[in-house]
Amino acid sequence: MTKEQVFITVIGKDQKGIIARISNAVFAHNINIEDLNQKIMGGYFVMTLLADITDSSITITRLKKELSLIEGEMDLKIQVQHENIFKTMHRV
Amino acid sequence: MEYSLEEVMETVQMTLYHNFDIRTVTLGINLKDCINSDLDIFKENVYGRVSDYGRRLILEAQKLEDKYGIPIINKRISVTPVSLIIEACAEPDAPYQIAKALDKASKDVGIDFIGGFGALVQKGMTRADERLINSLPEVLSSTERVCAFLNVASTVSGMNMDAVIRLGKTLKEIADRTENGIGCAKFVVFANAPEDNPFMAGAFHGVGEPDFSLNIGISGPGVVRSVVEKNRDCGLTELSEVIKRTTFKITRAGELIGRELAHNLSVPFGIVDISLASTTKVGDSVAGIVEMMGIEKMGAPGSTAALALLIDAVKKGGAMASGNVGGLSGTFIPVSEDSCMNEAVRVGALSIEKLEALTAVCSVGLDMIAIPGDTKAETISAIIADELAIGVVNNKTTGVRLIPVPGKRAGDYVNFGGLLGETYVMNMSAFSSHDFILRGGRMPCPVTSMRN
């Protein structure tokens, strides 16, 4: 079975608990974190997290909804996008 | 990680900050097999086909929006040119009845516009074509979502000037029957109309198309503007490269989503239209890119050259990204729908004559331009003839979407509302074209079209 992977991208003001909250939320749905990358870019906390949703029963729509709660509470911007879009745009 | 943080962020920022979106997914539907000489059965067939597929289109498009995090702004349908499918119905109001069925089906399932209420009359008109043209004022003033088109010229046939004469009068009539002449925003007249264009108002499902065809129009003036902004000081060769690379990426995204959507709907994938299409949002303007390139205001000397460079780079990047580039695939410069175009008109940088020059290097033509309500019908016909002559001679698509706004004069402000935007009424030439236009007949095709 091909892997279903999504990128979760988080942008916002650096603060305690961002990684903890996001990783807890994905763990609760049996989603494996394949890779994680974070940096301070132009004064903003930026994180990309590659999550494997193959074994999870959650849909991307649902996952987005759940993460949007964290987005609101911590004043972040969180995007969830299937990996294929990055493959298509950045790899020839 | 297989992708760098910068690569991921580039994609994310396009949608978050630079208004990158899929402007439209347009499902082309053949309606020829819905034809029935009993108008009631025919209408039912049309309603059923459009609403079934429209419902599925919206559902599947929504799923992909979520999956890829790229908004799909418009979900639309284009159908077989209606003049062809009403041939078998003797009822004089058959065009109107079919338009009503298309409008109702679209409204019921949430399709925002449906295109194809039109005819191809570049060489002459059938009786059905005439009936359809006669119905335009009533159809465009009494339906909400139906878009109409006429192809009145082509490089191989020349220009049907009899049709052009009628259109001057028809446009005024449509304008008189709708608030601020807004019915005219749903009607475009073409030279060399493409059969697979996903953009309204001119989308239709051509006779060379299969039963279904999923076409997609991407958009990203904001994305291109931002890379031009980052490259303020480079030469034009390098600037072209930068724009090409960016267009490549956004076209690839469009192709991915288009193909997957077609697959999920079990219909053939048609084309990606790589046109840069502006919206009324600040920063989502094609004229804004030209201004960022170093032109103070769109319309200033240099604008045509800058636009030519832009559109060429867009085409080269798009052609590399997709084997299915089609539709119009140019760069739209509508006036009322583009905030910088509109501002250029307001300050007097952009005249209708300069707009005509700009359209010689870009598609699709004189688009969403408000003109004084008392403009003579022959003058409107003459403006149409000028613009379409550019398409005919240069073997390209050109179109005209003019709005003679009742009661308004040059310089007056007019707000069309929503995505159609706002604008200032253009000044018209004071000189007459009356005698030339009223000669009628068919303007012959140019010698360059004789290639066989």
Coordinates of C-alpha atoms in Angstrom, one line a residue:
Chain A
M1 CA 0.0 0.0 0.0
T2 CA 1.4 3.4 -0.9
K3 CA 2.1 5.7 2.0
E4 CA -0.3 8.6 2.6
Q5 CA 1.7 11.5 3.9
V6 CA 0.7 15.0 4.8
F7 CA 2.7 18.1 5.6
I8 CA 1.5 20.0 8.6
T9 CA 3.0 23.5 8.5
V10 CA 2.9 25.8 11.5
I11 CA 3.7 29.5 11.4
G12 CA 3.5 31.9 14.3
K13 CA 5.0 33.6 17.3
D14 CA 7.4 31.4 19.2
Q15 CA 5.9 30.1 22.4
K16 CA 6.0 27.1 24.7
G17 CA 4.2 23.9 23.8
I18 CA 3.6 24.3 20.0
I19 CA 5.4 21.0 19.2
A20 CA 3.8 19.3 22.2
R21 CA 0.3 20.3 21.3
I22 CA 0.6 19.4 17.6
S23 CA 2.3 16.1 18.2
N24 CA -0.3 15.1 20.9
A25 CA -3.1 15.9 18.5
V26 CA -1.6 13.7 15.7
F27 CA -0.6 10.9 18.1
A28 CA -4.2 10.7 19.3
H29 CA -5.2 9.6 15.8
N30 CA -2.6 7.0 15.3
I31 CA -0.6 9.2 13.0
N32 CA 3.2 8.6 12.8
I33 CA 5.5 11.6 12.6
E34 CA 8.0 10.8 9.9
D35 CA 10.0 14.0 10.0
L36 CA 10.0 17.3 11.7
N37 CA 11.9 20.5 10.9
Q38 CA 11.7 23.8 12.7
K39 CA 13.4 27.2 12.4
I40 CA 13.0 30.8 13.3
M41 CA 12.5 32.6 10.0
G42 CA 12.2 36.4 10.0
G43 CA 11.3 36.4 13.7
Y44 CA 8.6 33.8 13.3
F45 CA 8.5 30.2 14.4
V46 CA 8.2 28.0 11.4
M47 CA 7.7 24.2 11.6
T48 CA 7.0 21.6 9.0
L49 CA 6.0 18.2 10.1
L50 CA 5.6 15.2 7.8
A51 CA 3.0 12.9 9.1
D52 CA 2.1 9.4 7.9
I53 CA -1.7 9.0 7.9
T54 CA -1.8 5.6 6.2
D55 CA -2.8 3.8 9.4
S56 CA -5.1 6.5 10.7
S57 CA -8.8 6.5 10.2
I58 CA -9.0 10.3 10.3
T59 CA -9.6 12.3 7.1
I60 CA -7.6 15.3 6.2
T61 CA -10.7 17.5 6.5
R62 CA -11.2 16.2 10.1
L63 CA -7.5 16.6 11.0
K64 CA -7.6 20.2 9.8
K65 CA -10.6 20.9 11.9
E66 CA -8.9 19.6 15.0
L67 CA -5.8 21.5 14.4
S68 CA -7.7 24.6 13.8
L69 CA -8.6 24.6 17.5
I70 CA -4.9 24.8 18.4
E71 CA -4.5 27.4 15.6
G72 CA -7.1 29.6 17.3
E73 CA -5.9 29.1 20.9
M74 CA -2.2 29.7 20.2
D75 CA -2.7 32.3 17.4
L76 CA -0.8 30.3 14.8
K77 CA -1.3 29.5 11.1
I78 CA -1.6 25.8 10.5
Q79 CA -1.8 24.3 7.0
V80 CA -2.4 20.6 6.3
Q81 CA -1.5 19.6 2.7
H82 CA -1.1 16.2 1.1
E83 CA 2.6 15.5 0.2
N84 CA 1.8 15.1 -3.5
I85 CA 1.4 18.8 -3.9
F86 CA 5.1 19.4 -2.8
K87 CA 6.3 16.5 -5.0
T88 CA 4.5 18.0 -8.0
M89 CA 5.7 21.5 -7.5
H90 CA 9.3 21.0 -6.4
R91 CA 10.4 17.8 -8.2
V92 CA 10.5 17.3 -11.9
Chain B
M1 CA 13.5 15.3 4.9
E2 CA 12.9 14.9 1.2
Y3 CA 11.9 18.5 0.9
S4 CA 13.7 21.5 2.5
L5 CA 11.9 23.7 4.9
E6 CA 12.2 26.5 2.3
E7 CA 10.5 24.4 -0.4
V8 CA 7.6 23.5 1.8
M9 CA 7.3 27.1 3.0
E10 CA 7.3 28.4 -0.6
T11 CA 4.2 26.4 -1.4
V12 CA 2.5 27.2 1.9
Q13 CA 3.2 31.0 1.5
M14 CA 1.7 31.0 -2.0
T15 CA -1.7 30.2 -0.6
L16 CA -1.4 31.9 2.7
Y17 CA 0.0 35.2 1.6
H18 CA -0.1 35.5 -2.2
N19 CA -3.7 34.5 -3.1
F20 CA -2.6 31.4 -5.0
D21 CA -5.7 29.4 -5.8
I22 CA -7.4 27.3 -8.4
R23 CA -9.6 29.9 -10.0
T24 CA -12.0 27.5 -11.6
V25 CA -12.7 23.9 -12.2
T26 CA -15.0 23.8 -15.2
L27 CA -16.7 20.6 -16.3
G28 CA -17.6 20.5 -20.0
I29 CA -20.7 18.5 -20.7
N30 CA -22.0 17.4 -24.0
L31 CA -25.8 18.0 -24.2
K32 CA -26.4 16.8 -27.8
D33 CA -27.7 13.5 -26.5
C34 CA -30.3 15.4 -24.4
I35 CA -32.0 16.7 -27.5
N36 CA -35.7 16.0 -27.9
S37 CA -38.2 17.7 -30.2
D38 CA -40.6 17.7 -27.2
L39 CA -39.3 20.7 -25.4
D40 CA -40.5 19.5 -22.0
I41 CA -38.6 16.3 -22.2
F42 CA -35.6 18.1 -23.6
K43 CA -35.6 20.5 -20.6
E44 CA -35.9 17.7 -18.2
N45 CA -32.9 15.9 -19.8
V46 CA -30.8 19.0 -19.6
Y47 CA -31.8 19.7 -16.0
G48 CA -31.0 16.1 -15.0
R49 CA -27.6 16.0 -16.7
V50 CA -26.4 19.3 -15.4
S51 CA -27.6 18.9 -11.9
D52 CA -26.3 15.3 -11.5
Y53 CA -22.8 16.2 -12.6
G54 CA -22.8 19.6 -11.0
R55 CA -23.6 18.1 -7.6
R56 CA -20.7 15.6 -8.0
L57 CA -18.3 18.3 -9.2
I58 CA -18.9 20.4 -6.1
L59 CA -18.5 17.5 -3.7
E60 CA -15.3 16.2 -5.3
A61 CA -13.8 19.6 -5.6
Q62 CA -14.4 20.3 -2.0
K63 CA -12.5 17.1 -1.0
L64 CA -9.5 18.1 -3.0
E65 CA -9.5 21.6 -1.6
D66 CA -9.1 20.0 1.8
K67 CA -6.5 17.4 0.6
Y68 CA -4.2 19.9 -0.9
G69 CA -4.9 23.1 1.0
I70 CA -5.4 25.1 -2.1
P71 CA -8.7 26.9 -2.5
I72 CA -10.8 26.1 -5.5
I73 CA -12.7 29.4 -6.0
N74 CA -15.3 28.6 -8.7
K75 CA -17.0 25.4 -9.7
R76 CA -18.5 25.7 -13.1
I77 CA -20.1 23.9 -16.0
S78 CA -19.8 24.5 -19.7
V79 CA -22.2 22.9 -22.2
T80 CA -22.5 22.4 -25.9
P81 CA -23.3 25.7 -27.7
V82 CA -27.0 26.0 -27.1
S83 CA -27.8 27.2 -30.6
L84 CA -26.8 23.7 -31.8
I85 CA -29.1 21.8 -29.5
I86 CA -32.2 23.8 -30.1
E87 CA -32.3 23.1 -33.8
A88 CA -34.9 20.5 -33.4
C89 CA -37.3 22.6 -31.4
A90 CA -39.7 24.8 -33.3
E91 CA -40.9 26.8 -30.3
P92 CA -39.8 30.4 -30.6
D93 CA -38.9 30.5 -26.9
A94 CA -36.8 27.3 -27.0
P95 CA -33.5 29.2 -26.2
Y96 CA -35.1 30.9 -23.3
Q97 CA -36.6 27.7 -21.9
I98 CA -33.3 25.9 -22.1
A99 CA -31.5 28.8 -20.5
K100 CA -34.0 28.7 -17.6
A101 CA -33.3 24.9 -17.2
L102 CA -29.6 25.5 -17.1
D103 CA -30.0 28.3 -14.6
K104 CA -32.2 26.3 -12.3
A105 CA -30.0 23.3 -12.4
S106 CA -27.0 25.4 -11.5
K107 CA -28.7 27.2 -8.7
D108 CA -30.1 24.0 -7.2
V109 CA -26.7 22.4 -6.9
G110 CA -24.6 25.5 -6.3
I111 CA -22.7 25.8 -9.6
D112 CA -21.8 29.5 -9.7
F113 CA -21.8 30.0 -13.5
I114 CA -22.8 27.9 -16.5
G115 CA -21.4 28.7 -19.9
G116 CA -22.3 27.7 -23.4
F117 CA -25.4 29.8 -24.1
G118 CA -24.1 30.9 -27.5
A119 CA -23.4 30.2 -31.1
L120 CA -20.6 30.1 -33.6
V121 CA -21.6 32.4 -36.4
Q122 CA -18.3 33.5 -37.9
K123 CA -19.4 32.7 -41.4
G124 CA -23.2 33.1 -41.1
M125 CA -26.2 32.4 -39.0
T126 CA -28.6 29.5 -39.0
R127 CA -32.2 30.1 -37.9
A128 CA -31.4 28.7 -34.5
D129 CA -28.5 31.0 -34.2
E130 CA -30.8 34.0 -34.9
R131 CA -33.3 32.8 -32.4
L132 CA -30.6 32.5 -29.8
I133 CA -29.2 36.0 -30.5
N134 CA -32.7 37.4 -30.3
S135 CA -33.2 35.8 -26.9
L136 CA -30.0 37.3 -25.4
P137 CA -31.5 40.4 -23.8
E138 CA -34.3 38.4 -22.2
V139 CA -32.1 35.5 -21.1
L140 CA -29.3 37.6 -19.6
S141 CA -31.8 39.8 -17.7
S142 CA -33.9 37.0 -16.3
T143 CA -31.3 34.4 -15.4
E144 CA -28.7 34.6 -12.8
R145 CA -25.9 32.1 -13.7
V146 CA -26.2 31.6 -17.4
C147 CA -23.2 33.0 -19.4
A148 CA -23.4 33.7 -23.1
F149 CA -20.9 33.9 -25.9
L150 CA -20.8 34.4 -29.7
N151 CA -18.0 33.6 -31.9
V152 CA -18.3 36.1 -34.8
A153 CA -14.9 35.9 -36.4
S154 CA -12.0 33.5 -37.0
T155 CA -8.7 33.5 -38.8
V156 CA -9.9 31.1 -41.5
S157 CA -13.4 32.5 -42.0
G158 CA -12.9 36.2 -41.5
M159 CA -15.4 38.4 -39.6
N160 CA -19.2 38.2 -39.8
M161 CA -19.9 42.0 -39.9
D162 CA -23.7 41.4 -40.0
A163 CA -23.4 39.7 -36.6
V164 CA -21.2 42.5 -35.4
I165 CA -23.8 45.1 -36.4
R166 CA -26.4 43.3 -34.5
L167 CA -24.3 43.0 -31.4
G168 CA -23.9 46.7 -31.0
K169 CA -27.7 46.9 -30.6
T170 CA -28.0 43.7 -28.6
L171 CA -25.5 44.9 -26.0
K172 CA -27.4 48.2 -25.5
E173 CA -30.6 46.3 -25.1
I174 CA -29.1 43.9 -22.5
A175 CA -27.6 46.9 -20.7
D176 CA -31.0 48.7 -20.6
R177 CA -32.7 45.7 -19.1
T178 CA -30.2 45.1 -16.2
E179 CA -29.0 47.2 -13.3
N180 CA -25.9 49.2 -14.3
G181 CA -25.9 47.1 -17.5
I182 CA -24.5 44.2 -15.6
G183 CA -26.1 41.6 -17.9
C184 CA -23.4 42.5 -20.4
A185 CA -20.8 41.1 -17.9
K186 CA -22.2 37.7 -18.6
F187 CA -21.7 38.0 -22.4
V188 CA -18.5 37.8 -24.4
V189 CA -18.0 38.1 -28.2
F190 CA -15.0 36.2 -29.6
A191 CA -12.7 35.8 -32.5
N192 CA -11.1 32.3 -32.6
A193 CA -13.0 31.1 -29.5
P194 CA -11.3 28.1 -27.9
E195 CA -13.5 25.0 -27.4
D196 CA -12.1 24.1 -24.0
N197 CA -11.8 27.5 -22.2
P198 CA -12.7 27.0 -18.5
F199 CA -13.1 30.8 -17.8
M200 CA -16.4 32.7 -17.9
A201 CA -18.2 34.3 -19.5
G202 CA -16.9 32.6 -22.6
A203 CA -16.7 28.9 -21.6
F204 CA -18.4 26.4 -23.8
H205 CA -18.0 22.7 -24.5
G206 CA -17.0 22.6 -28.2
V207 CA -18.2 20.1 -30.8
G208 CA -14.7 18.5 -31.0
E209 CA -14.9 17.6 -27.3
P210 CA -15.8 14.2 -25.8
D211 CA -19.0 13.7 -23.7
F212 CA -17.2 15.2 -20.7
S213 CA -14.1 17.1 -20.1
L214 CA -12.7 18.6 -16.9
N215 CA -10.8 21.8 -17.5
I216 CA -9.0 23.8 -14.9
G217 CA -7.9 27.4 -14.7
I218 CA -5.2 28.3 -12.3
S219 CA -4.5 31.7 -10.9
G220 CA -1.6 33.4 -9.4
P221 CA -0.9 37.1 -10.2
G222 CA -0.1 37.6 -6.5
V223 CA 2.5 34.8 -6.6
V224 CA 4.2 36.2 -9.7
R225 CA 4.1 39.7 -8.3
S226 CA 5.9 38.6 -5.2
V227 CA 8.7 37.0 -7.2
V228 CA 9.0 40.1 -9.3
E229 CA 9.2 42.1 -6.2
K230 CA 12.0 40.0 -4.9
N231 CA 13.9 40.5 -8.1
R232 CA 13.8 44.3 -8.4
D233 CA 17.1 44.9 -10.0
C234 CA 17.7 42.0 -12.4
G235 CA 17.7 42.2 -16.2
L236 CA 14.7 41.2 -18.2
T237 CA 16.2 37.9 -19.3
E238 CA 16.6 36.9 -15.7
L239 CA 13.2 38.2 -14.8
S240 CA 11.7 36.1 -17.4
E241 CA 13.4 33.0 -16.0
V242 CA 12.2 33.8 -12.5
I243 CA 8.6 34.1 -13.8
K244 CA 8.9 30.9 -15.8
R245 CA 10.0 28.9 -12.8
T246 CA 7.1 30.2 -10.7
T247 CA 4.5 29.6 -13.4
F248 CA 5.9 26.1 -13.8
K249 CA 5.2 25.4 -10.1
I250 CA 1.7 26.8 -10.0
T251 CA 0.8 25.1 -13.3
R252 CA 2.0 21.7 -11.9
A253 CA -0.2 22.2 -8.9
G254 CA -3.2 22.9 -11.2
E255 CA -2.5 19.9 -13.3
L256 CA -2.3 17.6 -10.3
I257 CA -5.6 18.8 -8.9
G258 CA -7.3 18.8 -12.3
R259 CA -6.2 15.2 -13.1
E260 CA -7.2 13.9 -9.7
L261 CA -10.6 15.6 -9.9
A262 CA -11.2 14.2 -13.4
H263 CA -10.2 10.8 -12.1
N264 CA -12.5 11.0 -9.1
L265 CA -15.4 12.1 -11.4
S266 CA -14.6 9.3 -13.9
V267 CA -14.4 11.9 -16.7
P268 CA -11.5 12.7 -19.1
F269 CA -9.1 15.4 -18.0
G270 CA -9.1 18.2 -20.5
I271 CA -6.7 21.1 -20.2
V272 CA -5.0 23.4 -17.8
D273 CA -5.5 27.1 -18.7
I274 CA -2.4 28.9 -17.5
S275 CA -3.9 32.4 -17.8
L276 CA -3.0 34.7 -15.0
A277 CA -6.4 35.9 -13.8
S278 CA -6.8 38.8 -11.5
T279 CA -9.3 39.3 -8.8
T280 CA -10.5 42.5 -7.1
K281 CA -8.3 41.7 -4.1
V282 CA -5.4 44.1 -3.6
G283 CA -2.2 42.3 -4.6
D284 CA -4.0 39.9 -6.9
S285 CA -3.6 42.1 -10.0
V286 CA -2.0 41.4 -13.3
A287 CA -1.4 45.2 -13.8
G288 CA 0.2 45.1 -10.4
I289 CA 2.9 42.7 -11.8
V290 CA 3.6 45.1 -14.7
E291 CA 3.8 48.0 -12.3
M292 CA 6.2 46.0 -10.1
M293 CA 8.3 45.4 -13.2
G294 CA 9.0 49.2 -13.2
I295 CA 6.0 50.8 -15.0
E296 CA 4.6 53.6 -12.9
K297 CA 1.0 53.0 -13.9
M298 CA -0.4 50.4 -16.3
G299 CA -0.9 52.1 -19.6
A300 CA 2.3 54.1 -19.5
P301 CA 4.7 53.7 -22.4
G302 CA 6.5 50.3 -21.9
S303 CA 3.3 48.6 -20.6
T304 CA 2.8 46.6 -23.8
A305 CA 6.5 45.4 -23.8
A306 CA 6.3 44.5 -20.1
L307 CA 3.0 42.6 -20.6
A308 CA 4.5 40.8 -23.7
L309 CA 7.4 39.6 -21.6
L310 CA 5.1 38.5 -18.8
I311 CA 2.8 36.5 -20.9
D312 CA 5.7 34.9 -22.8
A313 CA 7.3 33.8 -19.6
V314 CA 4.0 32.5 -18.3
K315 CA 3.5 30.4 -21.4
K316 CA 7.0 29.0 -21.4
G317 CA 6.8 27.9 -17.7
G318 CA 3.3 26.5 -18.2
A319 CA 4.1 24.6 -21.3
M320 CA 7.0 22.9 -19.5
A321 CA 4.7 22.0 -16.6
S322 CA 1.8 20.4 -18.5
G323 CA 1.3 18.6 -21.7
N324 CA -2.4 19.7 -21.6
V325 CA -2.1 23.4 -21.8
G326 CA -5.2 24.8 -23.5
G327 CA -8.1 27.2 -23.3
L328 CA -7.1 30.8 -23.5
S329 CA -3.7 30.5 -21.7
G330 CA -2.9 34.1 -21.9
T331 CA -3.0 36.9 -19.4
F332 CA -6.3 38.5 -18.5
I333 CA -6.4 42.3 -18.1
P334 CA -10.0 42.9 -17.2
V335 CA -10.5 46.5 -16.0
S336 CA -13.2 46.4 -13.3
E337 CA -12.0 43.1 -11.9
D338 CA -8.4 44.2 -11.4
S339 CA -7.6 46.8 -8.8
C340 CA -4.5 48.2 -10.5
M341 CA -6.2 48.3 -13.9
N342 CA -9.0 50.2 -12.4
E343 CA -6.8 52.7 -10.6
A344 CA -4.9 53.2 -13.9
V345 CA -8.2 54.2 -15.5
R346 CA -9.1 56.5 -12.7
V347 CA -5.9 58.5 -12.9
G348 CA -6.0 58.6 -16.7
A349 CA -3.0 56.3 -17.4
L350 CA -5.1 53.8 -19.3
S351 CA -7.4 54.6 -22.3
I352 CA -9.4 52.2 -24.4
E353 CA -6.9 52.8 -27.2
K354 CA -4.0 51.6 -25.1
L355 CA -6.1 48.7 -23.9
E356 CA -6.6 47.6 -27.5
A357 CA -2.8 47.8 -28.0
L358 CA -2.2 45.7 -24.9
T359 CA -4.5 43.0 -26.1
A360 CA -2.3 42.6 -29.2
V361 CA 0.2 40.8 -27.0
C362 CA -2.1 39.1 -24.5
S363 CA -5.4 37.3 -24.4
V364 CA -8.2 37.8 -24.1
G365 CA -9.2 41.3 -25.2
L366 CA -11.2 44.3 -24.1
D367 CA -12.6 42.9 -20.9
M368 CA -15.0 44.3 -18.3
I369 CA -14.9 47.8 -19.6
A370 CA -17.6 50.3 -18.7
I371 CA -18.5 52.7 -21.5
P372 CA -21.0 55.6 -21.6
G373 CA -24.6 54.5 -21.8
D374 CA -25.2 56.8 -24.7
T375 CA -22.5 55.3 -26.9
K376 CA -23.9 54.6 -30.3
A377 CA -24.6 51.0 -31.3
E378 CA -22.4 51.5 -34.4
T379 CA -19.5 52.7 -32.2
I380 CA -19.9 49.6 -30.0
S381 CA -19.9 47.4 -33.1
A382 CA -16.8 49.2 -34.4
I383 CA -14.9 48.7 -31.1
I384 CA -15.8 45.0 -31.4
A385 CA -14.6 44.9 -35.0
D386 CA -11.3 46.5 -34.1
E387 CA -10.6 44.1 -31.3
L388 CA -11.6 41.0 -33.2
A389 CA -9.5 42.1 -36.2
I390 CA -6.5 41.8 -34.0
G391 CA -7.4 38.2 -33.2
V392 CA -8.2 37.3 -36.8
V393 CA -5.1 38.7 -38.3
N394 CA -2.7 37.5 -35.6
N395 CA -4.3 34.0 -35.4
K396 CA -5.2 34.3 -31.8
T397 CA -8.2 34.5 -29.5
T398 CA -9.5 37.9 -28.7
G399 CA -12.8 38.8 -27.1
V400 CA -14.8 41.8 -26.0
R401 CA -16.9 42.3 -22.9
L402 CA -18.1 45.8 -22.9
I403 CA -20.7 47.3 -20.6
P404 CA -22.6 50.4 -21.9
V405 CA -23.8 51.6 -18.5
P406 CA -27.2 53.3 -18.8
G407 CA -27.2 56.9 -17.7
K408 CA -23.4 57.1 -17.0
R409 CA -20.9 59.3 -18.7
A410 CA -17.1 59.2 -19.2
G411 CA -15.4 59.4 -15.8
D412 CA -18.4 58.3 -13.7
Y413 CA -17.9 55.6 -11.1
V414 CA -19.8 52.4 -11.3
N415 CA -19.8 49.4 -8.9
F416 CA -20.8 46.1 -10.4
G417 CA -20.5 44.3 -7.0
G418 CA -18.6 41.3 -5.8
L419 CA -16.1 39.6 -8.1
L420 CA -17.1 41.8 -11.0
G421 CA -15.6 44.8 -9.2
E422 CA -15.9 48.5 -9.8
T423 CA -14.6 50.9 -12.4
Y424 CA -14.7 54.3 -14.0
V425 CA -16.5 54.8 -17.3
M426 CA -14.1 55.0 -20.2
N427 CA -14.0 58.0 -22.6
M428 CA -15.0 57.1 -26.2
S429 CA -13.7 58.7 -29.4
A430 CA -15.9 61.5 -30.5
F431 CA -15.6 60.4 -34.2
S432 CA -18.0 58.3 -36.1
S433 CA -17.6 54.8 -37.6
H434 CA -21.1 54.7 -38.7
D435 CA -20.7 54.4 -42.5
F436 CA -18.0 51.8 -42.3
I437 CA -19.8 49.5 -39.9
L438 CA -23.1 49.7 -41.7
R439 CA -21.6 48.3 -44.9
G440 CA -22.0 44.9 -43.3
G441 CA -21.1 41.7 -45.2
R442 CA -18.2 39.5 -44.2
M443 CA -14.7 40.8 -43.8
P444 CA -12.6 38.2 -45.7
C445 CA -10.0 36.0 -44.0
P446 CA -6.4 37.3 -44.0
V447 CA -4.1 35.8 -46.6
T448 CA -2.0 34.3 -43.8
S449 CA -4.8 31.9 -43.1
M450 CA -4.4 30.2 -46.5
R451 CA -2.0 27.5 -45.5
N452 CA -3.3 24.4 -47.2

